[in-house]
Short mmCIF file of C-alpha atoms in Angstrom, two decimals:
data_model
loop_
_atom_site.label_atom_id
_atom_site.label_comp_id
_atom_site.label_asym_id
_atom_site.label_seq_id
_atom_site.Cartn_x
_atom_site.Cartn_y
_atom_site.Cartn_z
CA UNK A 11 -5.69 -17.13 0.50
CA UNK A 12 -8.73 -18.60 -0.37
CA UNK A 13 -9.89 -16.43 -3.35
CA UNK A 14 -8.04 -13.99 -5.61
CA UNK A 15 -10.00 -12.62 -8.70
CA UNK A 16 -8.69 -9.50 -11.13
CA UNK A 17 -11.87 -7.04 -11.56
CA UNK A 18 -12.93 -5.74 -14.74
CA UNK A 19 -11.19 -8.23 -16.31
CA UNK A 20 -7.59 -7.00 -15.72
CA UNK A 21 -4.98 -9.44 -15.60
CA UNK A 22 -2.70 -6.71 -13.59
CA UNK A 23 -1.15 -4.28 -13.71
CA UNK A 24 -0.35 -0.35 -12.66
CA UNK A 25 -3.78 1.09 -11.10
CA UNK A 26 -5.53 -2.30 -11.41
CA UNK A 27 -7.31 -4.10 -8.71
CA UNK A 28 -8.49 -7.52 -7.33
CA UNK A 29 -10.50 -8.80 -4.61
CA UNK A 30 -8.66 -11.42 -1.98
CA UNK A 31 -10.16 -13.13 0.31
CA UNK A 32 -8.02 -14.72 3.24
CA UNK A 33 -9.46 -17.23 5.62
CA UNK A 34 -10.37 -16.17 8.66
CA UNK A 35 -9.04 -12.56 8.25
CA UNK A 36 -11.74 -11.26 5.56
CA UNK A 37 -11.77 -9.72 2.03
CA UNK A 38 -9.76 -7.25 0.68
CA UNK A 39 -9.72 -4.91 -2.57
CA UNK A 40 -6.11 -4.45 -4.10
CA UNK A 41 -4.94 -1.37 -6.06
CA UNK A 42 -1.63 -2.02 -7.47
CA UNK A 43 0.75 0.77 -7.25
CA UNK A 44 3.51 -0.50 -8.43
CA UNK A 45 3.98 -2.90 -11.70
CA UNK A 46 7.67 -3.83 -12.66
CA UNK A 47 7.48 -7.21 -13.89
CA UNK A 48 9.43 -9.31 -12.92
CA UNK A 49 11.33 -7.06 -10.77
CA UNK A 50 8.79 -5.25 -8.60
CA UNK A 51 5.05 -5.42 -7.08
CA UNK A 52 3.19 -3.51 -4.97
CA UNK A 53 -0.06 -2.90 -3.61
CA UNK A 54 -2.36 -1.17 -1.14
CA UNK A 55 -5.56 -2.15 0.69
CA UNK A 56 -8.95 -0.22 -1.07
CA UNK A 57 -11.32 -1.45 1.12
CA UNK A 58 -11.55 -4.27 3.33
CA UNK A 59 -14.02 -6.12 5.71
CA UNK A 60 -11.39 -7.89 7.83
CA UNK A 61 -12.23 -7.13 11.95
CA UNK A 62 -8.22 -6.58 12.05
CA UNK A 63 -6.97 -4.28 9.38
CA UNK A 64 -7.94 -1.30 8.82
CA UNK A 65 -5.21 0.03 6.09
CA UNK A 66 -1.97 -2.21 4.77
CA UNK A 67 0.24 -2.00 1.93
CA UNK A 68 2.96 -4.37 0.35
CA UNK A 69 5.72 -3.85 -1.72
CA UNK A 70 7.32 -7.29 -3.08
CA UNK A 71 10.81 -6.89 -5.03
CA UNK A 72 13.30 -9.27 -6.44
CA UNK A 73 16.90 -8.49 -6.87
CA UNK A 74 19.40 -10.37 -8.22
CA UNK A 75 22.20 -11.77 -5.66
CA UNK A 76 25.01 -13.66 -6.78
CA UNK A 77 23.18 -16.57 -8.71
CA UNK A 78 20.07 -16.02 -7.01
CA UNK A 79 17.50 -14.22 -6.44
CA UNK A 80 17.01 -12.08 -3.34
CA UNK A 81 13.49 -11.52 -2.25
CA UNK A 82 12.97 -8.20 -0.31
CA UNK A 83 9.43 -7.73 1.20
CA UNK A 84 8.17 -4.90 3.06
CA UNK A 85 4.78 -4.65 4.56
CA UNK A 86 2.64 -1.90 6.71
CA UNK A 87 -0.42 -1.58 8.14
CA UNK A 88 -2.76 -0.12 10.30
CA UNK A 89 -4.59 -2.49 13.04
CA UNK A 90 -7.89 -1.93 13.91
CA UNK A 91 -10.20 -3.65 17.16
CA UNK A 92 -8.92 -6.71 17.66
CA UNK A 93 -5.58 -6.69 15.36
CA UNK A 94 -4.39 -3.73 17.61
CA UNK A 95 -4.66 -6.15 20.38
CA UNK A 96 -2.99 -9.52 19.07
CA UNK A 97 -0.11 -6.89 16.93
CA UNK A 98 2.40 -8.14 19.40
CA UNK A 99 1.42 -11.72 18.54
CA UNK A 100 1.67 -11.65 15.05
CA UNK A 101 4.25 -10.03 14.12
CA UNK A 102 6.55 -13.11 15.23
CA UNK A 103 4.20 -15.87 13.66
CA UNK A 104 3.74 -13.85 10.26
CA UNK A 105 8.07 -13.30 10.53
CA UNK A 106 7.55 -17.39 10.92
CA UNK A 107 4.92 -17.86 8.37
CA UNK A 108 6.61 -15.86 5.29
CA UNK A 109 10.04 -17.15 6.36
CA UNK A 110 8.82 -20.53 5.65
CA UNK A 111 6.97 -19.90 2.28
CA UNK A 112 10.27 -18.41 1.41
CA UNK A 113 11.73 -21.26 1.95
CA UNK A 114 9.39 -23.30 0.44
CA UNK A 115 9.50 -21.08 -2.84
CA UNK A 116 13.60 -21.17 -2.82
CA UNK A 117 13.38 -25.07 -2.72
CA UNK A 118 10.55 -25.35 -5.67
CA UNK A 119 12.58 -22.71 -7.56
CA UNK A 120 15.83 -24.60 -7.36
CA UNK A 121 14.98 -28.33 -7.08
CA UNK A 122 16.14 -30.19 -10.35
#
């Protein structure tokens, strides 16, 4: 992510929206439609000038698991030109890619 910025100065929240801007993929408007802090986020895609999505949605949620924290993320979208070609390549390397800033977010959380 190379840019995220709330619009009309929001600061989030149910029905509010940002603009996010990922290298090399394009930029995106937000619409949150679901705001549960700190339990629960969710979004879909408004608009979007990326060559390989045409639609996506997110839902983030965080459960608690024993003396943790489990993370449960579920994701869909609708590929468009060249995203409905390389689907079968990124679904493995984004399973990589968020597996590892999991990781990386479990070890920041629990270092001393």
């Amino acid at each position: 992510m190379t840019h995220a910025q709330w619009l009309d100065g929001a600061t989030g929240g149910l029905g509010h929206e940002r603009e996010v801007a990922l290298r090399a993929l394009g930029r995106f408007r937000e619409r949150f439609i679901a705001w549960e802090p700190p339990h629960r986020f969710a979004f879909t895609i408004t608009a979007t000038t990326s060559p390989m999505i045409h639609q996506l949605g997110e839902d983030y949620r965080l459960e608690p698991e024993g003396a943790g924290t489990q993370l449960r993320w579920t994701m869909g979208s609708s590929p468009r030109g060249v995203g409905k070609l390389a689907t079968p390549l990124l679904r493995p390397l984004l399973r990589s890619i968020l597996g590892r800033a999991a990781r990386n977010l479990d070890r920041q959380l629990t270092a001393p």
